Structure formats: structure tokens, C-alpha cells
GROMACS .gro file of C-alpha atoms in nm:
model
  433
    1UNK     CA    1   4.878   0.536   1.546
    2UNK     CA    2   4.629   0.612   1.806
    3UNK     CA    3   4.393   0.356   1.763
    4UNK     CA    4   4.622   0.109   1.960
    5UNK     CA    5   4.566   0.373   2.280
    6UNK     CA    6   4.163   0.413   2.198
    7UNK     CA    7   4.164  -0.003   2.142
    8UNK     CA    8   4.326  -0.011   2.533
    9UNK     CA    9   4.166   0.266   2.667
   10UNK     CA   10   3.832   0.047   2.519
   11UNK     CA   11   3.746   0.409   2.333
   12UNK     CA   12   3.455   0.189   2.125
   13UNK     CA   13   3.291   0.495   1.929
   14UNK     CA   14   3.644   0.625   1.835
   15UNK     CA   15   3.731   0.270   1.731
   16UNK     CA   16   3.388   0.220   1.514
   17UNK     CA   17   3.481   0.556   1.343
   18UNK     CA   18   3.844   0.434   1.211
   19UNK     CA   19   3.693   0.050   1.140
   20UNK     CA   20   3.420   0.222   0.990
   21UNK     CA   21   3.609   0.461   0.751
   22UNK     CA   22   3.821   0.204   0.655
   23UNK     CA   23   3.560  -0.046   0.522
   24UNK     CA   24   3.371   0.245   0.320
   25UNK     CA   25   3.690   0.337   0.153
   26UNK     CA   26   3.840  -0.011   0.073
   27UNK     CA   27   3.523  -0.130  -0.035
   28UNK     CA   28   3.413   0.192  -0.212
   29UNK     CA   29   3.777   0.230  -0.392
   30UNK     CA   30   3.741  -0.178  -0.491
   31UNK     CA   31   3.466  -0.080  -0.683
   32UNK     CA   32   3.555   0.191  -0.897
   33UNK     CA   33   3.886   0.006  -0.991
   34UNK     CA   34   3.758  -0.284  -1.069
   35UNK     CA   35   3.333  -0.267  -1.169
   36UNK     CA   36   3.375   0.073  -1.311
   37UNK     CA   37   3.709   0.117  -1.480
   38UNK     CA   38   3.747  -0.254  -1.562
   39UNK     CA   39   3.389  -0.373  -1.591
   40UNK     CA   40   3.272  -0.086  -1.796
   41UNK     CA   41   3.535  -0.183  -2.071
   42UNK     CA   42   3.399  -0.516  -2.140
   43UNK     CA   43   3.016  -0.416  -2.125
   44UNK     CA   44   3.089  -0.167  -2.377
   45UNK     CA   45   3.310  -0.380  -2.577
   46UNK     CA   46   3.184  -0.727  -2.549
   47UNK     CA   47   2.784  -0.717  -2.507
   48UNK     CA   48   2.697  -0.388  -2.652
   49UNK     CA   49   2.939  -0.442  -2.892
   50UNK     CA   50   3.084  -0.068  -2.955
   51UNK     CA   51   3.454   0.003  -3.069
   52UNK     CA   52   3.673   0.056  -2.817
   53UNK     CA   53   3.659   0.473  -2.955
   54UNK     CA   54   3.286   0.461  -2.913
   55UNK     CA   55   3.360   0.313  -2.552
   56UNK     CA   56   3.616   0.570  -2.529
   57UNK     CA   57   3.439   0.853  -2.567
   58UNK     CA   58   3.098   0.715  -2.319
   59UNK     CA   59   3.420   0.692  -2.055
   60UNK     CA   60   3.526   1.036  -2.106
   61UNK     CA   61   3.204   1.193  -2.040
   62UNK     CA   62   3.143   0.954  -1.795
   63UNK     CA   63   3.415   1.146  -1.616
   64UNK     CA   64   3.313   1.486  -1.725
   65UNK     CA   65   2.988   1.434  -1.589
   66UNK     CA   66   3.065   1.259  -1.249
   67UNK     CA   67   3.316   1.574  -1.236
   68UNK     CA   68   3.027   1.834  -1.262
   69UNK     CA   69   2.787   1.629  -1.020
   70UNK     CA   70   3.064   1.566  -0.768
   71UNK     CA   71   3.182   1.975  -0.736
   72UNK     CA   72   2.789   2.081  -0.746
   73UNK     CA   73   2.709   1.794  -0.481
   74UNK     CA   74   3.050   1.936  -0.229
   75UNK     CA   75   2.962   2.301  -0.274
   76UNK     CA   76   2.572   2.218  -0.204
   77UNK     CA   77   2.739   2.019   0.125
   78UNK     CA   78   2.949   2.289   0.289
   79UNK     CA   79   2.685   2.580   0.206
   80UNK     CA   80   2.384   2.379   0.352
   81UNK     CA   81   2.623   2.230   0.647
   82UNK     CA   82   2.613   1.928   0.556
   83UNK     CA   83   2.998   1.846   0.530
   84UNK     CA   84   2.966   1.916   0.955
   85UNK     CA   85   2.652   1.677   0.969
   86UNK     CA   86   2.734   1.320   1.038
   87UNK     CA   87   2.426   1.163   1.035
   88UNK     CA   88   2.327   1.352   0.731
   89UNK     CA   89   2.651   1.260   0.548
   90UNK     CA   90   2.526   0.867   0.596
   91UNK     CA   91   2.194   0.930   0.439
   92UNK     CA   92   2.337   1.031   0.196
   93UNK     CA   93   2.576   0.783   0.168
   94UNK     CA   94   2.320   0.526   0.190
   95UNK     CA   95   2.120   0.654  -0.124
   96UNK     CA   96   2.439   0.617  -0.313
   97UNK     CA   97   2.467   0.292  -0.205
   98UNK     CA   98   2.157   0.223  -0.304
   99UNK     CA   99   2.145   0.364  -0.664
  100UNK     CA  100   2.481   0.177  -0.736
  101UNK     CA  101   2.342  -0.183  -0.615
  102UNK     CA  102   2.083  -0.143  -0.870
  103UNK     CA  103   2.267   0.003  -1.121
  104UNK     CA  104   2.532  -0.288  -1.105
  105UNK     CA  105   2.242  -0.497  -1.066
  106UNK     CA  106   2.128  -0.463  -1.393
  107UNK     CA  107   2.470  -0.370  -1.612
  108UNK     CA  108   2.507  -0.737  -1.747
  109UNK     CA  109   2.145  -0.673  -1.904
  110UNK     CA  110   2.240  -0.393  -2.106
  111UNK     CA  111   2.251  -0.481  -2.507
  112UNK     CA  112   2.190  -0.153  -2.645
  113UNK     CA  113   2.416   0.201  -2.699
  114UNK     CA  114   2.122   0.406  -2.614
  115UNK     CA  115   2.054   0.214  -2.241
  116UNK     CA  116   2.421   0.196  -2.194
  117UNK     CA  117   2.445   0.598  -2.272
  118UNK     CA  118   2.153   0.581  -1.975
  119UNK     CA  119   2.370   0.378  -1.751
  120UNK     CA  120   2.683   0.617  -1.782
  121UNK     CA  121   2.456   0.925  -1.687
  122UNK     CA  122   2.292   0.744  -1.386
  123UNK     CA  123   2.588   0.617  -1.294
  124UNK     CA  124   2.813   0.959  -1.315
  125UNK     CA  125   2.503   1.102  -1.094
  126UNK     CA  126   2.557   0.809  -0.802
  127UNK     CA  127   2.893   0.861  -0.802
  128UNK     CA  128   2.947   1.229  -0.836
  129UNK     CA  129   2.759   1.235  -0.506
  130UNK     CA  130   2.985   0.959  -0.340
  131UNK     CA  131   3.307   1.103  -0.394
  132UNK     CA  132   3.242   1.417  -0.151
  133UNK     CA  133   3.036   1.274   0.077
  134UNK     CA  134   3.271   0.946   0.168
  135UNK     CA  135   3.578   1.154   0.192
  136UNK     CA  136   3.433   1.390   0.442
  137UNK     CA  137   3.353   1.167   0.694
  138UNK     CA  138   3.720   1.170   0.729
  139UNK     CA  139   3.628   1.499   0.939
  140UNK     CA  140   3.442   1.274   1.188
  141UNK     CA  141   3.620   0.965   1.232
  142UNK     CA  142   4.030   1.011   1.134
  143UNK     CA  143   4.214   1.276   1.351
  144UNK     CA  144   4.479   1.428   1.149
  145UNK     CA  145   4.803   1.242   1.295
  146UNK     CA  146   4.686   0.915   1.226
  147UNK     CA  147   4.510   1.016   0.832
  148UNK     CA  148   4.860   0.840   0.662
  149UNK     CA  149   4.847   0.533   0.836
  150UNK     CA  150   4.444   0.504   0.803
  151UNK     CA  151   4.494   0.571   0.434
  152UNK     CA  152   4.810   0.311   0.402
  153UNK     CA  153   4.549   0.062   0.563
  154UNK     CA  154   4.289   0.124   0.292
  155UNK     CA  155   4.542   0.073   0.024
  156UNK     CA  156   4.684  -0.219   0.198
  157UNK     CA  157   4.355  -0.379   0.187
  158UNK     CA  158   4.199  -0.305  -0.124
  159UNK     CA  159   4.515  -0.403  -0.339
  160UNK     CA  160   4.609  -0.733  -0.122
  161UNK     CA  161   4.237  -0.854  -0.192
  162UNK     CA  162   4.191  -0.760  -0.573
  163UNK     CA  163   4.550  -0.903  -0.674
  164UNK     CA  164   4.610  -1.236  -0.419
  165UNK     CA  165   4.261  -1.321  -0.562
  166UNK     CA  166   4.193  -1.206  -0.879
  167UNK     CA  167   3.867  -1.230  -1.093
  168UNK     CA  168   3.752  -1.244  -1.447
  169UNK     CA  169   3.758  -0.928  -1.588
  170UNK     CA  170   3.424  -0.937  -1.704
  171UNK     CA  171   3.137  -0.687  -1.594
  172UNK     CA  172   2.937  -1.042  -1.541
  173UNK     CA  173   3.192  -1.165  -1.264
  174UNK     CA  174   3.206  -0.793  -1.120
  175UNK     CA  175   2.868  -0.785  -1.100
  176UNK     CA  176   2.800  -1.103  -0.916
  177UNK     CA  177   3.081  -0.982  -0.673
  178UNK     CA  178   2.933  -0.651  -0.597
  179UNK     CA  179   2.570  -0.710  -0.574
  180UNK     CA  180   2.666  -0.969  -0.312
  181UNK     CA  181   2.951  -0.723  -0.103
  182UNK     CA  182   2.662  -0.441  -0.126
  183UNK     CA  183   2.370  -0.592   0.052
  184UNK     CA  184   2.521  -0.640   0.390
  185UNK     CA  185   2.658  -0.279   0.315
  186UNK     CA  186   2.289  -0.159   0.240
  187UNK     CA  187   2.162  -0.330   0.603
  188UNK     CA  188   2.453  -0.151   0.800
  189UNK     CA  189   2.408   0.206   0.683
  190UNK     CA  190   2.011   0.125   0.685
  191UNK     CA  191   2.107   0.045   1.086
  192UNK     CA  192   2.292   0.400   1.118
  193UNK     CA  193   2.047   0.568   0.993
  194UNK     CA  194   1.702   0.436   1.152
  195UNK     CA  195   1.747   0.618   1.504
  196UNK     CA  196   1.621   0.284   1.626
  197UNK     CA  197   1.927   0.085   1.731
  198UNK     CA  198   2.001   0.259   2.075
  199UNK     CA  199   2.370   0.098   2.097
  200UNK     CA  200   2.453   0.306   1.737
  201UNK     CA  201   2.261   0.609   1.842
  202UNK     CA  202   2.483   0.616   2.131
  203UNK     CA  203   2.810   0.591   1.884
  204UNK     CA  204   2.683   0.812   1.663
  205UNK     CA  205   2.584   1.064   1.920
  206UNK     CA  206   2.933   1.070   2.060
  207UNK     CA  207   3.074   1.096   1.714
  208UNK     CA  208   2.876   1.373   1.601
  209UNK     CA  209   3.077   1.680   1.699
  210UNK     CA  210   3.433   1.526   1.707
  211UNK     CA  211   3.486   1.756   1.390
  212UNK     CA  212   3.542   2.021   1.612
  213UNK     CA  213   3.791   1.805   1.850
  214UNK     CA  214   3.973   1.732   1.503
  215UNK     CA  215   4.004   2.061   1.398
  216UNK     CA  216   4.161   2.169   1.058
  217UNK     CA  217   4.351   1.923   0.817
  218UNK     CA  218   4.754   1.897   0.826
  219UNK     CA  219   4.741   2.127   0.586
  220UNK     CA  220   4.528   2.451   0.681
  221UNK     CA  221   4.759   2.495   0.999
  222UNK     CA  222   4.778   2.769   1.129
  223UNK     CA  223   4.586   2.908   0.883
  224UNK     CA  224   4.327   2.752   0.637
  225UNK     CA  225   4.400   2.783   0.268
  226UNK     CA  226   4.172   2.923  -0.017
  227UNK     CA  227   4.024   2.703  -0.255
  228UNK     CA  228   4.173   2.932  -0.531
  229UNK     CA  229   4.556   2.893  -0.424
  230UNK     CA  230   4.857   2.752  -0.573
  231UNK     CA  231   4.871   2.571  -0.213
  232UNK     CA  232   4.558   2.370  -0.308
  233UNK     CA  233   4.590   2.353  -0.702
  234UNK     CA  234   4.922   2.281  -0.712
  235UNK     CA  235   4.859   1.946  -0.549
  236UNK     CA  236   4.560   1.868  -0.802
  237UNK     CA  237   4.789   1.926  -1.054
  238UNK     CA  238   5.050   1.678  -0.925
  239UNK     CA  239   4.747   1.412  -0.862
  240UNK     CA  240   4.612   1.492  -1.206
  241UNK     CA  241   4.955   1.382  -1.369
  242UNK     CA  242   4.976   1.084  -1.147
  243UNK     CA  243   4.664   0.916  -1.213
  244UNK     CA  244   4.682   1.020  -1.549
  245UNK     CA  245   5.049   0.831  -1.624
  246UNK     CA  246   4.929   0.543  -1.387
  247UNK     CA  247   4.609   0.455  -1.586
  248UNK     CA  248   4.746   0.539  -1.949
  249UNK     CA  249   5.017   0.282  -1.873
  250UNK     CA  250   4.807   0.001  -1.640
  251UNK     CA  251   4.560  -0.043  -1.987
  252UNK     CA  252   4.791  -0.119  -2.232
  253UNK     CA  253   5.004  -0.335  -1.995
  254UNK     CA  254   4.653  -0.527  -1.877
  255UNK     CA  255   4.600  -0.578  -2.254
  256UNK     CA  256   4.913  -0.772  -2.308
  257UNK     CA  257   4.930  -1.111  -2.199
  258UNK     CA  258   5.267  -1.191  -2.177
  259UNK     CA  259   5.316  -0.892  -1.946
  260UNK     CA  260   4.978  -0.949  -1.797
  261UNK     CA  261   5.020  -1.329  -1.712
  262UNK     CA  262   5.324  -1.203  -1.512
  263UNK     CA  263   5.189  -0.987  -1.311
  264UNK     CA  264   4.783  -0.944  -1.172
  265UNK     CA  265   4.692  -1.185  -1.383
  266UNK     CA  266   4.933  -1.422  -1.317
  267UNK     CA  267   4.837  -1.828  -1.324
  268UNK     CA  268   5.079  -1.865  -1.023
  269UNK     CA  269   4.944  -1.790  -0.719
  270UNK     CA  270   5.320  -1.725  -0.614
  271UNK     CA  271   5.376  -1.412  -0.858
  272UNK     CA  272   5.034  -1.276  -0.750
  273UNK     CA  273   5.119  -1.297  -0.378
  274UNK     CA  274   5.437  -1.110  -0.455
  275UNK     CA  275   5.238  -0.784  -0.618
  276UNK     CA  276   5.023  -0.783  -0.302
  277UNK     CA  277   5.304  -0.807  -0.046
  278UNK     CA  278   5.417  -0.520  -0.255
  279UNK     CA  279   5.169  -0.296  -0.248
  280UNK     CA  280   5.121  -0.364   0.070
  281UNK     CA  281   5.484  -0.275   0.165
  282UNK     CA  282   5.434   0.038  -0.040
  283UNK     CA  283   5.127   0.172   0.107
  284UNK     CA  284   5.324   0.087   0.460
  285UNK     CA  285   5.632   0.293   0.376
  286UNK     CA  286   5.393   0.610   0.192
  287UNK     CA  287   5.157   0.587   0.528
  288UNK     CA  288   5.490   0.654   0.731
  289UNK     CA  289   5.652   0.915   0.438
  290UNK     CA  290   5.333   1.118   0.479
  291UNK     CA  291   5.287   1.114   0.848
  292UNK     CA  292   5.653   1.239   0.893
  293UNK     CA  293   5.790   1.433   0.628
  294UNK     CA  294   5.678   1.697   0.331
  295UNK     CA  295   5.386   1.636   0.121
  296UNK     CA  296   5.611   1.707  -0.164
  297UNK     CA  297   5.882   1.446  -0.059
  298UNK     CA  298   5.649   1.180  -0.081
  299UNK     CA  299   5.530   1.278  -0.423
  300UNK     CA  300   5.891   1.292  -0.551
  301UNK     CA  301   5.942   0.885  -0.411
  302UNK     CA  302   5.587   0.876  -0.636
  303UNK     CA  303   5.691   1.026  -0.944
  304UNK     CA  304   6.074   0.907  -0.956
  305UNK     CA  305   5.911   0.522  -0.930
  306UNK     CA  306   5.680   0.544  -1.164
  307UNK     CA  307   5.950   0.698  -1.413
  308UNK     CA  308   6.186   0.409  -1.298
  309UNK     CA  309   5.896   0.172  -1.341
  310UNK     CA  310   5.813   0.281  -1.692
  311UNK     CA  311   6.198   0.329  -1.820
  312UNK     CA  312   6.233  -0.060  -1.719
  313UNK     CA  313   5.914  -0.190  -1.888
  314UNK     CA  314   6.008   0.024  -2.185
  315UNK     CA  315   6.384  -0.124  -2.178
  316UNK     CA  316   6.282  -0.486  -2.156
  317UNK     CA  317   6.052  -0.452  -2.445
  318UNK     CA  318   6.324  -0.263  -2.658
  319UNK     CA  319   6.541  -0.539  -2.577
  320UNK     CA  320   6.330  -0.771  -2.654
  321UNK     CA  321   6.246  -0.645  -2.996
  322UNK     CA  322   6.620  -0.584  -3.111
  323UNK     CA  323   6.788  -0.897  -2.982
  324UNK     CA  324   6.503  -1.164  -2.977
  325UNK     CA  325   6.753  -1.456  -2.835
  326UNK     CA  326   6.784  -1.232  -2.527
  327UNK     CA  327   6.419  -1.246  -2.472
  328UNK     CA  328   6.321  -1.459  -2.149
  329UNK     CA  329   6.018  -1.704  -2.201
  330UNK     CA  330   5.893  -1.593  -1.852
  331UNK     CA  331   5.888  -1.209  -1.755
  332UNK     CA  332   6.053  -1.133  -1.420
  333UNK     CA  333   5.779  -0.986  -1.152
  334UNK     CA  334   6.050  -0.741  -0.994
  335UNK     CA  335   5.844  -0.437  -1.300
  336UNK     CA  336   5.506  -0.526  -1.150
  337UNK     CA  337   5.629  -0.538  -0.787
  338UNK     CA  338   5.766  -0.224  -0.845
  339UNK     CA  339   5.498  -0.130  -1.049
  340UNK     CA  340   5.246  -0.227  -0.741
  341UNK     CA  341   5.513  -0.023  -0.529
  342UNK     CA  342   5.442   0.325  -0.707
  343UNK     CA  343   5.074   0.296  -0.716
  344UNK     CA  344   5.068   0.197  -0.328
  345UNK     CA  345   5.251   0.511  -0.278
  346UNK     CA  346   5.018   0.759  -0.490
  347UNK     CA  347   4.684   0.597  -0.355
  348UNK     CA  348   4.787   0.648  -0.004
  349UNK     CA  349   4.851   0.996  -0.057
  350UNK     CA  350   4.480   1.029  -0.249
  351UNK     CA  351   4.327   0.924   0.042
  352UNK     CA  352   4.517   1.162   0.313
  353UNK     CA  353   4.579   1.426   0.089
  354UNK     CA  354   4.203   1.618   0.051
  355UNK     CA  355   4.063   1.588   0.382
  356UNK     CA  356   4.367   1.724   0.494
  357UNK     CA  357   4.408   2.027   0.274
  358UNK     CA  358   4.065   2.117   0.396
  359UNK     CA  359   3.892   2.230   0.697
  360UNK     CA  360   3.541   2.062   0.805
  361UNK     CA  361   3.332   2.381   0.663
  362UNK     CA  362   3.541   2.290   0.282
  363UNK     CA  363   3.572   1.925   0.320
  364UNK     CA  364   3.295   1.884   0.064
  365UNK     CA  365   3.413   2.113  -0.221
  366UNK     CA  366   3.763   2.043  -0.163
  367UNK     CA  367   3.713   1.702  -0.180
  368UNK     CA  368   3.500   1.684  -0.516
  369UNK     CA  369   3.742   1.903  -0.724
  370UNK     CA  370   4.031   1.653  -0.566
  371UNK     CA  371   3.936   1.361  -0.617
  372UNK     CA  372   3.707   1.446  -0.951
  373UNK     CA  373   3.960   1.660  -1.112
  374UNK     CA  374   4.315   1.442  -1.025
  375UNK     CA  375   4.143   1.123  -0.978
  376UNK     CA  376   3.805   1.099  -1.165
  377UNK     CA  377   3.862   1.309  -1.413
  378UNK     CA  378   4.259   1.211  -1.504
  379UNK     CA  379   4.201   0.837  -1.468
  380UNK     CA  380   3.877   0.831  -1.776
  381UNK     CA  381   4.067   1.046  -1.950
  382UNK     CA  382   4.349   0.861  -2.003
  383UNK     CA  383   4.094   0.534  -2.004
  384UNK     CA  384   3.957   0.700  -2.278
  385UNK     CA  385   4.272   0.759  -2.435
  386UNK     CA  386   4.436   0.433  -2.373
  387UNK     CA  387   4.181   0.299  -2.634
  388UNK     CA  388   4.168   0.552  -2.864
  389UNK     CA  389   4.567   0.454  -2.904
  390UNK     CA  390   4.438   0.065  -2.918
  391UNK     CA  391   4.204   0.115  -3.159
  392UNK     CA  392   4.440   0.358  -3.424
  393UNK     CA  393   4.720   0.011  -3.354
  394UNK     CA  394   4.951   0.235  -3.171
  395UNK     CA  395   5.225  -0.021  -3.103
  396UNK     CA  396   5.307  -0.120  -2.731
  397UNK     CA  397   5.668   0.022  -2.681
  398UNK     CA  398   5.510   0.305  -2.851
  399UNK     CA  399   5.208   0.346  -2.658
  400UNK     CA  400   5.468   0.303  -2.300
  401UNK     CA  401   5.735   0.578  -2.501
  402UNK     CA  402   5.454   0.777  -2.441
  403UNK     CA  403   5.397   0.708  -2.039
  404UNK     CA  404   5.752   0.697  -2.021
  405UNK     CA  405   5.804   1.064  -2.128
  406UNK     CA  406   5.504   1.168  -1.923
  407UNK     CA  407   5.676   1.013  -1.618
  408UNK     CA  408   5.983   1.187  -1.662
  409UNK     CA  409   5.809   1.509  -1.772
  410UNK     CA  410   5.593   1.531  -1.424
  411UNK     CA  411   5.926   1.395  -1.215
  412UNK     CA  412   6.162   1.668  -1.403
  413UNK     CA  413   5.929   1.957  -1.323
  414UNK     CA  414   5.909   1.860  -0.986
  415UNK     CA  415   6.223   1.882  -0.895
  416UNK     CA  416   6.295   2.227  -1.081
  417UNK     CA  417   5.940   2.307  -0.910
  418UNK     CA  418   6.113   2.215  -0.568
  419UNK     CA  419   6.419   2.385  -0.689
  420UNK     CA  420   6.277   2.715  -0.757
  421UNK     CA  421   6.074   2.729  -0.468
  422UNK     CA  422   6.366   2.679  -0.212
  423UNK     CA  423   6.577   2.930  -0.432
  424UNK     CA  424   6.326   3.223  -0.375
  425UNK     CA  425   6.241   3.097   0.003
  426UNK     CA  426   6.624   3.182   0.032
  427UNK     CA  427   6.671   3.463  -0.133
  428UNK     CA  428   6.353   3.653   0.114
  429UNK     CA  429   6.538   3.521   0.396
  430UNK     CA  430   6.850   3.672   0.290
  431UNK     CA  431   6.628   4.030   0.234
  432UNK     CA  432   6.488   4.009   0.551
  433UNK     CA  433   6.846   3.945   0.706
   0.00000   0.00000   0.00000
């Protein structure tokens, strides 16, 4: 990673840009997985007192919309320019920031279905513009060779915080957290964008054309790729499926305390240590996949451990329920480590994967149909889904059956996928021969 090299060769802009990039990620990424896809569940729930379908459905088209606003705010970027404007990008940025401090502000006020409808629209809006405009400042301040390890580093960091110290999940505990994490976050991008601080004019100055010095991502080399090309869908697809499997399965297993108290939730500061060392070692060893092999390999390690992951959760519970003396009083926290293992691995790719299958003139479009089709999108979905199969009393080796097949469904047609594709890349070499 070149960072070391900048770090000795006392490179301070280039430095600011990784350290930079970093923190807006980890902290950005914190706060969709934990305020937003957590805290919204219990506002909904608990103080507006809806049924989990009612809450359901608000998550849904909380997606839906946030989807809309995110593709309409990345085309409006590259057409205008502003995907290759820096300091625009953190004005931006900084009116996002803004809107989402007072929005999480005032969430634990909210009593009502029509104020909470409000909330989800306001909220889709803020983050519909975030999504595009964060991820393309990886066109500024991560050169392509080092985008894996930058991106294991973000997943290192977010998952080692939220799981060796867990909260409440409450929106009123979220809250607290956030409104406190956000001001300092408020002053510093308030700083970058004044034009008064001559120190960070100076970085920002020498940072402001370094999309040209970074060129196209990884994966628009030698040539760029079309938006409209199995080269770019295929891997929304793949990140549609993953997110999708990943969330439908993380709900139900949240919602069950004894495989809950095991795991994140875990009393024992021990257990909860060992899922962050995990996903730490996972992001690690997807950081290094990506950097050095096929984007495809590394989803194949993504898909085959989820699909491990969910076959052994599925197994211990059928155990469980057929020979009850067998059952352990305490569950074993080698499913969540592995668990923690998978989603390490999928997360790292998220982050590397769209700024890299884009150029800086299509980092903004690119970006929003990413992250809100196979990230935004999938994940409510299957939010919303999760509690539609709570509510009709789906049972829970039932509702995993279900994430299990999924898991082997995306890892099966994979591999035939992968198949195919090197059977015809043979047979034209063998015409052209």
C-alpha cells in the first residue's frame, strides 16, 4: 500500500486524502447499519407503535425512494461536472451532513405514522444524495492499486467498533451516539469548505486535479465500460444477491436471543472480541483477494461462505429441534465468526468495487445505481421482507431454509456463470487458432 511511501516521503495532502476517505466511509457506513437499518426498526415499532408490516413497507419505499434520488443526484453530478469537482463534491457533502444531524436529531420525537412517513422521505432525500457523492471522492483521494486495502481498512474499522462495543439497539441510544460523532464532522467539512483556512486550501488545491493522475478505475482498463453492459450489471447483480441473503438472514438471527447473545450481542466481552478480530481478519484477507486476483474469485470466497455459513446455522438448529439432549446450553461463536468472516469479505468489495468500474466523468451515476440498486435497494428489501416473514410467524429454521437456498442458488450460478464463460472464451480461441 502506498501510503507507507507518501507517509516517508512526508506526501501530507496525499496522506489527508486516504485518512480523509477513510473516516467519511467508516463513519458514514456506521450509520446506515446501525441508526438507519437498526434504529429505524425500533422507532417504527416501539414509539410509533406500527406492525412490523406497516414498518415493512415505510422501509421498502424508504429504499425505493433513496434509489430514485441517489441515480437522479449521480447523473445530475457527471453531466454538470461535478463528479471531477472536489471542492464541490464537499459542499455537497456537507449539506448532507447537515440534513442528517437534524434529522437524527429529532427521530426519538417522532410519535405519529404521518411525521414518521415525513421522516422516511426527508431522510431517503439526504441520503440518496450521499451515496454518489461520498463514493466519488474515491476519484480524488484512493489511486486504484491501493482501493482494496483502503476499503479492507474501512471495514476493519467500522465492524471492530460496532461489535467490541456494542449499543442498545434503540433509535434513542443511536441517536445520542450520532448527534454527538456528527458535530465535530459538521466543523471539519465547514473548515474545507470556507476558503479561509490557508493550510487546507493548500491541501485541497493540490488535491484538486489528482483525478486525472488516477486515471480510470481497475476496471475500465484499457478501455472504459458502458453503463448498459453485462460488464457493469453483472456485478450489480452479484451485489444485489449478496446484500440481499446477508440482511434477510442478519434480522431473523438478531431477533433470536439465544443466537443473538452468542454472537454481537454477546454479554461476554470475550465472544464479542472474537466477531471483531474476525471481521477484521476477513476484510484483511478480501483487501488482499481483490488487489491481486479476479473480481469474480473474490465473490466466489463471498458466496461459498455465506452458503457454508447459512448450511451450519440451519444444521445446528435442525439438530437442535430433532434431538433436544444434543442441544448445547451455550452456542459455539465459530457461525458468527464465520458469519462476521463473509460479510467482511462482501463489504470490502462494496467499497472498491464502483469507483473502480467507473471512470471520474461516471463515478457519480455508476456509483448511485451500485450502491442504491445492490446495496440500498437489496438490503430494505429484504429488511422489509425479514418482517413481513416475522409478522405472518414464519418459523426460524424456516425463515434461514429460505437464506440457505438463496445462498446456494447465487453460489451455484456462479460457478456455472464462471463455467460458461471460460467454455466460450475457449472455444474463440480455438476459432481464431
Amino acid at each position: 500500500m502506498r501510503l507507507f511511501t507518501h507517509l516517508r516521503e512526508r506526501q501530507w495532502p496525499i496522506v489527508f486524502g486516504y485518512l480523509l476517505f477513510v473516516a467519511l466511509m467508516v463513519a458514514g457506513y456506521y450509520y446506515n447499519i446501525t441508526f438507519i437499518q437498526l434504529g429505524l426498526i425500533d422507532l417504527g415499532t416501539r414509539l410509533v407503535g406500527m406492525s412490523e408490516t406497516a414498518v415493512s413497507a415505510w422501509m421498502a419505499g424508504l429504499a425505493l425512494c433513496t434509489l430514485v434520488v441517489a441515480i437522479v443526484t449521480g447523473v445530475t453530478m457527471d453531466r454538470r461536472g461535478w463528479s471531477t469537482d472536489l471542492r464541490t463534491k464537499f459542499r455537497l457533502l456537507l449539506g448532507v451532513v447537515i440534513a442528517q444531524f437534524l434529522l437524527t436529531l429529532v427521530a426519538p420525537l417522532i410519535r405519529t405514522v404521518p411525521v414518521f412517513g415525513s421522516w422516511i422521505v426527508a431522510a431517503s432525500i439526504s441520503l440518496g444524495v450521499g451515496f454518489p457523492v461520498s463514493f466519488s471522492l474515491a476519484v480524488d483521494l484512493v489511486p486504484v492499486q491501493d482501493r482494496g486495502y483502503v476499503a479492507a481498512a474501512i471495514t476493519a474499522i467500522a465492524y471492530f467498533a460496532a461489535n467490541a462495543y456494542p449499543l442498545a439497539w434503540s433509535i434513542d441510544v443511536f441517536s445520542r451516539l450520532m448527534v454527538i460523532a456528527m458535530v465535530p464532522g459538521i466543523v471539519a467539512l465547514g473548515v474545507l469548505v470556507s476558503g479561509r483556512v490557508a493550510f487546507v486550501e493548500g491541501i485541497l488545491t493540490d488535491l484538486d486535479d489528482r483525478h486525472h493522475e488516477i486515471g480510470p478505475g481497475r476496471f475500465c482498463r484499457p478501455d472504459p465500460i458502458r453503463t448498459y453492459s453485462l460488464v457493469f450489471a453483472v456485478p450489480v447483480v452479484l451485489m444485489f444477491g449478496v446484500f440481499f441473503v446477508d440482511s434477510l438472514g442478519f434480522l431473523r438471527i438478531i431477533d433470536t436471543p439465544a443466537l443473538l447473545l452468542s454472537s454481537w450481542q454477546s454479554p461476554e466481552f470475550s465472544t464479542r472480541l472474537l466477531i471483531a478480530v474476525a471481521h477484521v481478519i476477513g476484510a484483511v484477507m478480501a483487501g488482499v483477494i481483490y488487489a491481486n486476483f479476479s473480481l469474480y474469485r473474490l465473490f466466489l470466497w463471498t458466496f461459498t461462505l455465506f452458503a457454508l455459513t447459512h448450511v451450519l446455522y440451519t444444521s445446528d438448529i435442525r439438530v437442535a429441534t430433532m434431538f433436544p439432549a444434543l442441544a448445547q446450553e451455550t452456542t459455539s461463536p465459530f457461525n458468527p465468526m464465520l458469519y462476521a468472516v463473509a460479510v467482511s469479505f462482501y463489504t470490502t468489495l462494496n467499497f472498491a468495487l464502483w469507483p473502480d468500474l467507473s471512470t471520474a466523468k461516471t463515478i457519480g451515476t455508476r456509483s448511485a445505481i451500485g450502491i442504491g440498486v445492490a446495496g440500498w435497494l437489496a438490503t430494505f428489501l429484504s429488511t422489509a421482507l425479514a418482517l413481513y416473514f416475522q409478522a405472518a410467524e414464519l418459523t426460524l429454521l424456516s425463515h434461514l431454509n429460505v437464506v440457505q437456498a438463496l445462498a446456494l442458488l447465487l453460489l451455484f450460478g456462479l460457478a456455472v456463470g464462471l463455467y460458461v464463460r471460460r467454455m466460450i472464451a475457449i472455444a474463440r480461441e480455438g476459432s481464431v487458432a
